[in-house]
Coordinates of C-alpha atoms and ligand atoms in Angstrom, one line a residue:
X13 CA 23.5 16.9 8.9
X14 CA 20.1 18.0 8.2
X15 CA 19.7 21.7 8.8
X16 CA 17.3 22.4 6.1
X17 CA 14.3 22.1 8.8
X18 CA 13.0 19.0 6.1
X19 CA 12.9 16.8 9.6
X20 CA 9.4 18.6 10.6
X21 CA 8.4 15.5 12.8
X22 CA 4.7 15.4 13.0
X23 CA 2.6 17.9 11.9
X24 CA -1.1 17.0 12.5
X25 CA -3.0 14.0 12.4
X26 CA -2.4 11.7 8.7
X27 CA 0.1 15.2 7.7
X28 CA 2.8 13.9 5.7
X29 CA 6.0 13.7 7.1
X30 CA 8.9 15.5 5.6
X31 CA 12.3 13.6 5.9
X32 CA 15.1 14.4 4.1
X33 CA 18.0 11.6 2.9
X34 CA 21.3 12.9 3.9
X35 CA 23.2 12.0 0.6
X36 CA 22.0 10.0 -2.4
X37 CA 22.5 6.0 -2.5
X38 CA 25.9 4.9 -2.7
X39 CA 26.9 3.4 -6.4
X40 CA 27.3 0.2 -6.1
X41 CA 30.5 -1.5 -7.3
X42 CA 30.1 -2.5 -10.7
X43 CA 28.9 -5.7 -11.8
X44 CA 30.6 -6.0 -14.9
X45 CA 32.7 -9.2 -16.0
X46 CA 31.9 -12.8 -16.0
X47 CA 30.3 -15.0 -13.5
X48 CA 33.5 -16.9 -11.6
X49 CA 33.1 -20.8 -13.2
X50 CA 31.4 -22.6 -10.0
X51 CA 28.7 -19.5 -10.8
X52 CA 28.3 -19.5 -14.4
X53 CA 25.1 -21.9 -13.4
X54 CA 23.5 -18.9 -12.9
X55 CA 23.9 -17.2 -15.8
X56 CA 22.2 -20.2 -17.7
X57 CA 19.1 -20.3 -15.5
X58 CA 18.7 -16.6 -15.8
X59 CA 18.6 -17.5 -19.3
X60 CA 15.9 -19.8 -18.9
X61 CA 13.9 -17.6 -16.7
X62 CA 14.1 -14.5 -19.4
X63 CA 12.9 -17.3 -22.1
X64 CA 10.1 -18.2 -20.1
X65 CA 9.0 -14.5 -19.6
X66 CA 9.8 -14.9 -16.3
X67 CA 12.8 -11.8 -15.3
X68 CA 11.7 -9.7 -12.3
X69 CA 12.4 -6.2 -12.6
X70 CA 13.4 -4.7 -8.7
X71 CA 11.5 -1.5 -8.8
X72 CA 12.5 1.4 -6.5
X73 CA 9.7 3.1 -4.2
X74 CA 10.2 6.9 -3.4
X75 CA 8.7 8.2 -0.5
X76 CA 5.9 7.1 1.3
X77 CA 3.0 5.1 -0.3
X78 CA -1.0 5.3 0.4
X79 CA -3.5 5.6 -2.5
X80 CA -0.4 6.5 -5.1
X81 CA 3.0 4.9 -5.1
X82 CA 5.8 6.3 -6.9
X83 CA 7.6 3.3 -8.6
X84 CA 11.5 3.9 -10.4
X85 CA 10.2 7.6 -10.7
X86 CA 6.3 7.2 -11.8
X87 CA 3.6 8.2 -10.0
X88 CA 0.8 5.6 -10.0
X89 CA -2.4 4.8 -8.3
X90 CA -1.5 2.5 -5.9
X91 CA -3.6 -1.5 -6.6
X92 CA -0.4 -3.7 -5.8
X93 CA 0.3 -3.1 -2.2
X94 CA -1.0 -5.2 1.0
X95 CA -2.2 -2.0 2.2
X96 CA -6.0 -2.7 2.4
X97 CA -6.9 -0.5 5.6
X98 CA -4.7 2.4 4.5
X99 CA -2.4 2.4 7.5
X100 CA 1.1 1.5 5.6
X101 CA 1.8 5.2 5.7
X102 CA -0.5 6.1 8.1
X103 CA 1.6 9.0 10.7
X104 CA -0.1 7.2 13.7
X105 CA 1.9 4.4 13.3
X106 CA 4.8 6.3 12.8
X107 CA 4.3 8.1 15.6
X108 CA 3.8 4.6 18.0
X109 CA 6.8 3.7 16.6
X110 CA 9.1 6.6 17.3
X111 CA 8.2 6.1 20.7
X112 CA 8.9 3.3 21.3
X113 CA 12.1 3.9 19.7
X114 CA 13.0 6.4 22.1
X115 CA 11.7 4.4 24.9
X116 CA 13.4 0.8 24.1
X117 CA 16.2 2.1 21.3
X118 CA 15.7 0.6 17.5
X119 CA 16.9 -2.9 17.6
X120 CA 15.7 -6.4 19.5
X121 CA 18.8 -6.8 19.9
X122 CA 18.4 -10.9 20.3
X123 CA 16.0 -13.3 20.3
X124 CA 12.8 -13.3 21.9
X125 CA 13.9 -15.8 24.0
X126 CA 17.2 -14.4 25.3
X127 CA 16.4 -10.4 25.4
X128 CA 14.6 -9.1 22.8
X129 CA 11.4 -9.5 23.9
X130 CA 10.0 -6.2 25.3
X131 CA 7.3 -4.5 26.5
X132 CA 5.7 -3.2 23.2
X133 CA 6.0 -7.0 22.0
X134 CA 4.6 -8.0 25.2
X135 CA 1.5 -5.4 25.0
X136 CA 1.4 -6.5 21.0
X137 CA 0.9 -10.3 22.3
X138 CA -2.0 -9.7 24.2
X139 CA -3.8 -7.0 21.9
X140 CA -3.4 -9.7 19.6
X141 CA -5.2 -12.3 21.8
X142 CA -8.0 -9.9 22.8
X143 CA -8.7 -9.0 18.9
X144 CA -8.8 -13.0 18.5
X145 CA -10.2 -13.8 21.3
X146 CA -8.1 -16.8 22.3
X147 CA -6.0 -17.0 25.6
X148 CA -2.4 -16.6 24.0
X149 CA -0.5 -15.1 20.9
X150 CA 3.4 -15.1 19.8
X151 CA 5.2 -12.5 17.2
X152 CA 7.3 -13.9 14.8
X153 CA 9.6 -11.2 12.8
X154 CA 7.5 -12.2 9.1
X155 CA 4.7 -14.0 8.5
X156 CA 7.0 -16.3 6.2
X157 CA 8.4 -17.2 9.5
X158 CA 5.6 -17.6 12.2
X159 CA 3.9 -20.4 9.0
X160 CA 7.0 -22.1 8.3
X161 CA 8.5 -22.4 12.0
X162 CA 4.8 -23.5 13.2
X163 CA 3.8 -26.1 10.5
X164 CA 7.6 -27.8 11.4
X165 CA 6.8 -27.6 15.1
X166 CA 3.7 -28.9 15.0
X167 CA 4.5 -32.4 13.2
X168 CA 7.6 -34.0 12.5
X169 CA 8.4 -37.6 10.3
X170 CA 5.6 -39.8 10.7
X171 CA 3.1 -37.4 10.7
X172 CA 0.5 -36.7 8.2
X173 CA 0.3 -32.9 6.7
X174 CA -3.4 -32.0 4.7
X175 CA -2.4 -28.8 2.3
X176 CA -4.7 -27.0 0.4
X177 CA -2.8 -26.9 -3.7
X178 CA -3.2 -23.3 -3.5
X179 CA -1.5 -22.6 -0.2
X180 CA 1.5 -19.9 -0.2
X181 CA 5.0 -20.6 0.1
X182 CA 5.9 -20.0 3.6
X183 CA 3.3 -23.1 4.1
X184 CA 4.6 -25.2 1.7
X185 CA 8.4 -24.2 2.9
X186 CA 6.8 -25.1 7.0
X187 CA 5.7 -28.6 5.1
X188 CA 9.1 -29.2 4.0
X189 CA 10.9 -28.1 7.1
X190 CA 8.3 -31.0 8.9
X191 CA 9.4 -33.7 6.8
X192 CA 5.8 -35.2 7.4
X193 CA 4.3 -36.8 4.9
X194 CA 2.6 -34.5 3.0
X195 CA -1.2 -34.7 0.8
X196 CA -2.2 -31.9 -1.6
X197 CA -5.8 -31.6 -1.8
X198 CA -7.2 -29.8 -4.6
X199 CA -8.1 -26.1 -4.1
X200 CA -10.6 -25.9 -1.5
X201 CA -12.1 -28.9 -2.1
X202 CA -13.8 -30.8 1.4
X203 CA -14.4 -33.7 0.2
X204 CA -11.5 -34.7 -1.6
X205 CA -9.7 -33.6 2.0
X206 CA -12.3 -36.1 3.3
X207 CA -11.8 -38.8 1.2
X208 CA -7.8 -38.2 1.2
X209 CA -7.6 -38.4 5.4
X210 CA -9.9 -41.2 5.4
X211 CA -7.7 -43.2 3.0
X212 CA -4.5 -42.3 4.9
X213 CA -2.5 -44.4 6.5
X214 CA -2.2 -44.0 10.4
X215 CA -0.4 -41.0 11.5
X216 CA 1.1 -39.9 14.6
X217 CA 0.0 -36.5 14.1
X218 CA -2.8 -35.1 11.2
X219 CA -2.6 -31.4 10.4
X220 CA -4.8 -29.7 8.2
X221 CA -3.6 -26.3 7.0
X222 CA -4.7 -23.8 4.6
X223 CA -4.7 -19.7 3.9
X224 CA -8.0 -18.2 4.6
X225 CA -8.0 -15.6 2.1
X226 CA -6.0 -17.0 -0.7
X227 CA -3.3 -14.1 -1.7
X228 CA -2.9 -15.3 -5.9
X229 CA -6.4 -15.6 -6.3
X230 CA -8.8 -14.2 -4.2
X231 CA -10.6 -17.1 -2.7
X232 CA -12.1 -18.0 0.5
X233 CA -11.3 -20.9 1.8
X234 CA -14.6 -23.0 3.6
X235 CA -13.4 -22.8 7.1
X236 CA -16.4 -24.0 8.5
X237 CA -16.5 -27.1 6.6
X238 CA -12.4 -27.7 6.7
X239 CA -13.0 -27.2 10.7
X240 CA -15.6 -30.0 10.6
X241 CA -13.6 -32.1 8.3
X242 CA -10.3 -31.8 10.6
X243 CA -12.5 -32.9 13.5
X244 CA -14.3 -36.1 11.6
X245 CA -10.5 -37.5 11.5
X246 CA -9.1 -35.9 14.7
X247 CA -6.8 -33.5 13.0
X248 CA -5.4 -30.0 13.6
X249 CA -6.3 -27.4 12.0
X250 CA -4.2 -24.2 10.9
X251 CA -5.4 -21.2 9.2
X252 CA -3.4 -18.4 7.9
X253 CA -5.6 -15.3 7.7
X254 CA -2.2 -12.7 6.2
X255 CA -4.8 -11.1 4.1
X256 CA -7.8 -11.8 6.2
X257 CA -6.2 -9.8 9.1
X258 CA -7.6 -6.7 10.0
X259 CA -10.3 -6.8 7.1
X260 CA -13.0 -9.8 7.9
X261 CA -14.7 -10.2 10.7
X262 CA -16.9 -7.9 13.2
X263 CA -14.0 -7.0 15.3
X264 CA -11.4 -7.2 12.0
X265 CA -9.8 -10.2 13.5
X266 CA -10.4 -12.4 10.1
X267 CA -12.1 -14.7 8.4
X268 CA -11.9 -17.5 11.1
X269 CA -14.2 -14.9 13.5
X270 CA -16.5 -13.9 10.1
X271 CA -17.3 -18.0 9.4
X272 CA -18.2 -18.5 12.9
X273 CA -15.7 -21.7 13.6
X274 CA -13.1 -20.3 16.0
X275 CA -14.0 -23.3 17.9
X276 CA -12.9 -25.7 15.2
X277 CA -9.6 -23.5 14.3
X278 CA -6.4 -24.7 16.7
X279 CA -3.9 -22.4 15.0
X280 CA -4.5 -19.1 13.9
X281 CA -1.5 -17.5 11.7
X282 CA -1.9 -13.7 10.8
X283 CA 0.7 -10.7 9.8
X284 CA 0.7 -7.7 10.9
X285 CA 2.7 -6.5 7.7
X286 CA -0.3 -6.0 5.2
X287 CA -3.6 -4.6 6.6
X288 CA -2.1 -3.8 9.9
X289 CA 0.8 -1.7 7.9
X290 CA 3.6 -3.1 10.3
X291 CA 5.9 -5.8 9.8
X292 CA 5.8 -9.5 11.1
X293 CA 4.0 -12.3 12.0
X294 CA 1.7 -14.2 14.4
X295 CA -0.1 -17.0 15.9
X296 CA -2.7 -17.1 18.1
X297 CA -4.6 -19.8 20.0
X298 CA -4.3 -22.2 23.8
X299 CA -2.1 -21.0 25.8
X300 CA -0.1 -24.3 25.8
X301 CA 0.0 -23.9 21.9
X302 CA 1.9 -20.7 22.8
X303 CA 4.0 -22.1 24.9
X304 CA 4.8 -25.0 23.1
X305 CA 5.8 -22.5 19.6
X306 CA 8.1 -20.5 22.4
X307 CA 10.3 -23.9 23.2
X308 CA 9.6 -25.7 19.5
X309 CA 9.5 -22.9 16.6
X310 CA 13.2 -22.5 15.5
X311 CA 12.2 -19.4 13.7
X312 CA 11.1 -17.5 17.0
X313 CA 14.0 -18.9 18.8
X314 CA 17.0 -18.8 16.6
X315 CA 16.1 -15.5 14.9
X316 CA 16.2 -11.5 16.3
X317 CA 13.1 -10.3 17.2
X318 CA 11.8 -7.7 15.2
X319 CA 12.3 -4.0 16.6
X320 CA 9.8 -2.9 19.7
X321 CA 8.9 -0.1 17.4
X322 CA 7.3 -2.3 14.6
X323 CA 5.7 -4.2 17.6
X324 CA 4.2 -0.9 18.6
X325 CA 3.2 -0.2 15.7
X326 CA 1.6 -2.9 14.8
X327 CA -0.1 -2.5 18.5
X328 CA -1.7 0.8 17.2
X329 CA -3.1 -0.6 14.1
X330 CA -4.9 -3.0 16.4
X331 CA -6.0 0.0 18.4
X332 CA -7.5 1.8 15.3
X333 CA -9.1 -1.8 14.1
X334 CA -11.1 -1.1 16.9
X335 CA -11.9 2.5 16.7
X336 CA -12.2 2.6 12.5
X337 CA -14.3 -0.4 12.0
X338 CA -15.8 1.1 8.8
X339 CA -12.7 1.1 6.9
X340 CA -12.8 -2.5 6.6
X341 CA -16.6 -2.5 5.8
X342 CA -16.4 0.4 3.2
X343 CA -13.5 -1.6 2.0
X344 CA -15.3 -4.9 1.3
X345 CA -18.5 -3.2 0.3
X346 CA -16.6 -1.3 -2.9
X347 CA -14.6 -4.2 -3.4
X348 CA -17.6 -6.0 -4.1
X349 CA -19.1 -3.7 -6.6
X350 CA -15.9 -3.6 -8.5
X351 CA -15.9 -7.3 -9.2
X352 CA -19.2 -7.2 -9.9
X353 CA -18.4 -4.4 -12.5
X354 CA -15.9 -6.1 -14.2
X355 CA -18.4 -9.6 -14.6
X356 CA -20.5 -7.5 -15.8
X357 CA -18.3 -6.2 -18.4
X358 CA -17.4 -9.8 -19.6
X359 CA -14.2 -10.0 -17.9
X360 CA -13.3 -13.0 -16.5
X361 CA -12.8 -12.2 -12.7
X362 CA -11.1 -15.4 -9.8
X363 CA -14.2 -16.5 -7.7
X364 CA -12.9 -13.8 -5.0
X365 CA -14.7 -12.7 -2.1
X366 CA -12.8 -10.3 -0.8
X367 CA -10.9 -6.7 -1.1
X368 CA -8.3 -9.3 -3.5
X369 CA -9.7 -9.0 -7.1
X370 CA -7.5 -10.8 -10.2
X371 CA -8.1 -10.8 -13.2
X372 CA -7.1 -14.0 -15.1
X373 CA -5.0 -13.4 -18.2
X374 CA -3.4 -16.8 -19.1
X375 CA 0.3 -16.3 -20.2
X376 CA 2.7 -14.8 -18.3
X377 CA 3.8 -12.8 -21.2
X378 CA -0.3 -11.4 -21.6
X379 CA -0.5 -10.6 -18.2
X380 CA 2.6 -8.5 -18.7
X381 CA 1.5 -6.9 -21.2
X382 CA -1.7 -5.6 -19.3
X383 CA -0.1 -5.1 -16.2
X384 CA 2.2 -2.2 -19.1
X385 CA -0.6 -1.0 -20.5
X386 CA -2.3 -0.2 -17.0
X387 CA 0.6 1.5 -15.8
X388 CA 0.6 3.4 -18.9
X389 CA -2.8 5.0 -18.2
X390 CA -1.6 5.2 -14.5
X391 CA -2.3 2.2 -12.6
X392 CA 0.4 -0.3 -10.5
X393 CA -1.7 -3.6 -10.8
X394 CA 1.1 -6.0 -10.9
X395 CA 1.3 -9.5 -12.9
X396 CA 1.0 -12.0 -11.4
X397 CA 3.5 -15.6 -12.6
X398 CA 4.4 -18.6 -12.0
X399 CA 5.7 -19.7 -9.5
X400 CA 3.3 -17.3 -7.8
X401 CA 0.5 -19.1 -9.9
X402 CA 0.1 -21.9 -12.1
X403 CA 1.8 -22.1 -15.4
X404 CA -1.0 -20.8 -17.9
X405 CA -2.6 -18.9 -15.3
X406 CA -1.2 -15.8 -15.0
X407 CA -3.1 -12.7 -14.0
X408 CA -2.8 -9.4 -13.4
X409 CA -4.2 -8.3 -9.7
X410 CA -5.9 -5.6 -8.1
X411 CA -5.5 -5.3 -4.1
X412 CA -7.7 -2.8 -2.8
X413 CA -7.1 -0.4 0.0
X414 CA -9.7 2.0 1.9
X415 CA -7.7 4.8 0.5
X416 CA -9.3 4.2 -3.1
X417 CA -11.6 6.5 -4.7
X418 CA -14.8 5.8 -6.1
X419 CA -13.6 7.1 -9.0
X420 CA -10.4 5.3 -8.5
X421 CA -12.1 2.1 -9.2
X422 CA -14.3 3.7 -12.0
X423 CA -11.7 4.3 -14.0
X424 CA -9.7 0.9 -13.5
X425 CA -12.3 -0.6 -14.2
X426 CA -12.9 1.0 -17.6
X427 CA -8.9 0.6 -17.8
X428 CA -9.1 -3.1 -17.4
X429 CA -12.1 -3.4 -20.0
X430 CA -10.0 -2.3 -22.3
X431 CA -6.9 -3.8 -21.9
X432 CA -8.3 -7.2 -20.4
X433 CA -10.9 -8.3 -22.0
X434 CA -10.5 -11.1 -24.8
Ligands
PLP1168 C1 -0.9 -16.1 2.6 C2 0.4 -15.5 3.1 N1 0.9 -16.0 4.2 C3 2.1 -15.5 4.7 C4 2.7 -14.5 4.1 C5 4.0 -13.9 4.7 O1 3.8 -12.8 5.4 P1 4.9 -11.7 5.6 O2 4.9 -10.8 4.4 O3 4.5 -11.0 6.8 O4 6.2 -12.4 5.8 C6 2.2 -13.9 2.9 C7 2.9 -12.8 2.2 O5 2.6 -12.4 1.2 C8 1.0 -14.5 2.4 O6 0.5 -14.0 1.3

């Protein structure tokens, strides 16, 4: 029990929250010995991937995180997290969510379908339709899930999928799942799409799909022209704004609503796990789109809704989209001058438009090395590796969040002259 009065609850708007673990982590059993035979595969891969440069360490987070993190111990300005607007840690949420806890108790408890939709996912459904402006939305439990289930319930065999090369993996997963037939068109590039749908064979089904704002690498994707490329050949187009959500956009609904071409877009997929700072997934559009993803998307049926607390959550970050509009813009606007700080410098910066700024390294083991040398001066600006990226075009990334300081960024930047530049 904790009697130590370290459960204070909340103590004032953004007041950190004191909570106190009731015993350490249990040891886990040891791991010692050799891999049973029809194993032993693994131990030979691993081998491979440690050759390559590749091993991941798991680090271990303490506490809550917002402009600082504390990884495995170490206290670091924070440029590796999704949280852009600041409200991962934000008490507001916390406080939506505890409510909703008491209200509904902690877990779904089932799939959407069967029981574990609720009200807080029902209010989230339609906050998320008015931020879009579109008649209808639907939750998944991640992101991964809402792009992968919706890309395999939109087109099946003998259908024809158009997938930008740079597109992340819970779209190239969904393209699998479809067992469509699918075209890789080179990273952003509308004509090549052009030329590639015009040259395809008939298809019972076209679908276009690409990420707005590309996660690895910063880029924007040219909605506008993909939305007028998709209708030239009758196809549907999907657009996964994960890192466009909340940030872009007058009302912070994404980049979809900041290039003008709702219109054009059938499927909008977002999260509400990075700038929202709650967990899942979503997709907005018709109504009968909707409807079609609650009988079709194997994901949304076969799978536990997530809790009504994250829904809440996630349905008071849309609240304070609305009423903090100039986190977003202060966001983009330093964002900006940072990139254009490090050009300036020499340093060779993605073609990013957004609060997403990576700078390219080259080898894995390079962009290591940086990432090492940052945290040794007291940054977390993770590398970046394949398969994340390209063999050969390995970086090391800085995701900005509203929390930074000017002189945050000042010093990074000086940071990444010298341990980046070539
Ligand atoms: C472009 C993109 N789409 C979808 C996802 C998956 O979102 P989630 O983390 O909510 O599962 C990610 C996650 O990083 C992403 O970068």
């Amino acid at each position: 029990m904790n009697r130590g009065g370290g459960d204070r609850s909340f103590i004032g708007h953004n007041a950190p929250m004191t909570c106190r673990l009731e015993s350490p982590a249990p040891a886990p059993p040891s791991t010692a010995g050799p891999l049973p035979a029809p194993l032993a595969w693994i131990g030979e891969s691993f081998a491979a991937v440690r050759r390559a440069g590749l091993e991941r360490p798991q680090r271990v987070r303490s506490g809550r995180q917002g402009r600082e993190v504390e990884l495995d111990g170490r206290r670091l300005v924070n440029f590796g997290s999704n949280d852009y607007l600041g409200y991962c840690g934000d008490v507001r949420l916390t406080k939506a969510a505890s409510k909703a806890a008491c209200a509904e108790g902690f877990g779904a408890g089932a799939s959407p379908l069967v029981s574990g939709h609720s009200q807080a996912h029902e209010r989230l459904e339609a906050a998320i339709a008015n931020l879009l402006a579109v008649p209808a939305a639907v939750t998944f439990p991640s992101g991964f899930a809402a792009n992968a289930a919706t890309i395999a319930a939109l087109v099946g065999p003998g259908d024809l999928i158009a997938s930008d090369e740079r597109n992340h993996a819970s779209i190239i997963d969904g393209c699998r799942l479809a067992r469509a037939e699918v075209a890789i068109y080179p990273h952003r590039d509308v004509a090549a799409l052009d030329r590639m749908l015009a040259a395809a064979g008939p298809a019972r089904r076209t679908l276009v799909v690409t990420d707005s704002l590309f996660s690895m690498d910063g880029t924007i994707a040219p909605l506008a022209d993909l939305a007028a490329v998709a209708d030239r050949h009758g196809a549907m187009l999907m657009v996964d704004e994960a890192h466009a959500t909340g940030v872009f956009g007058d009302r912070g609904s994404g980049l979809v609503e900041a290039a003008g071409c709702a219109a054009g877009v059938h499927v909008r997929v977002g999260t509400l796990s990075k700038a929202l700072g709650a967990a899942g997934g979503f997709v907005a559009g018709h109504a009968e789109l909707v409807r079609w993803l609650r009988h079709a998307a194997r994901a949304w049926i076969f799978s536990t809704a997530h809790p009504p607390a994250v829904a809440a959550a996630a349905g008071r970050a849309i609240e304070l989209l609305g009423v903090e509009p100039e986190r977003r813009r202060e966001l983009l606007a330093r964002a900006a001058a940072f990139r254009d700080r490090l050009v300036a410098e020499g340093l060779e910066v993605a073609a990013c438009g957004g609060q997403i700024v990576p700078v390219v390294g080259g080898g894995a083991e390079q962009a290591v090395a940086v990432a090492g040398e940052l945290a040794a001066e007291g940054f977390f600006v993770p590398a970046i590796r394949p398969p994340s990226v390209p063999p050969g075009k390995s970086l090391v990334r800085a995701s900005l969040s509203w929390h930074h300081t000017p002189d945050d960024l000042t010093r990074l930047a000086a940071a990444l002259v010298r341990h980046a530049r070539r």
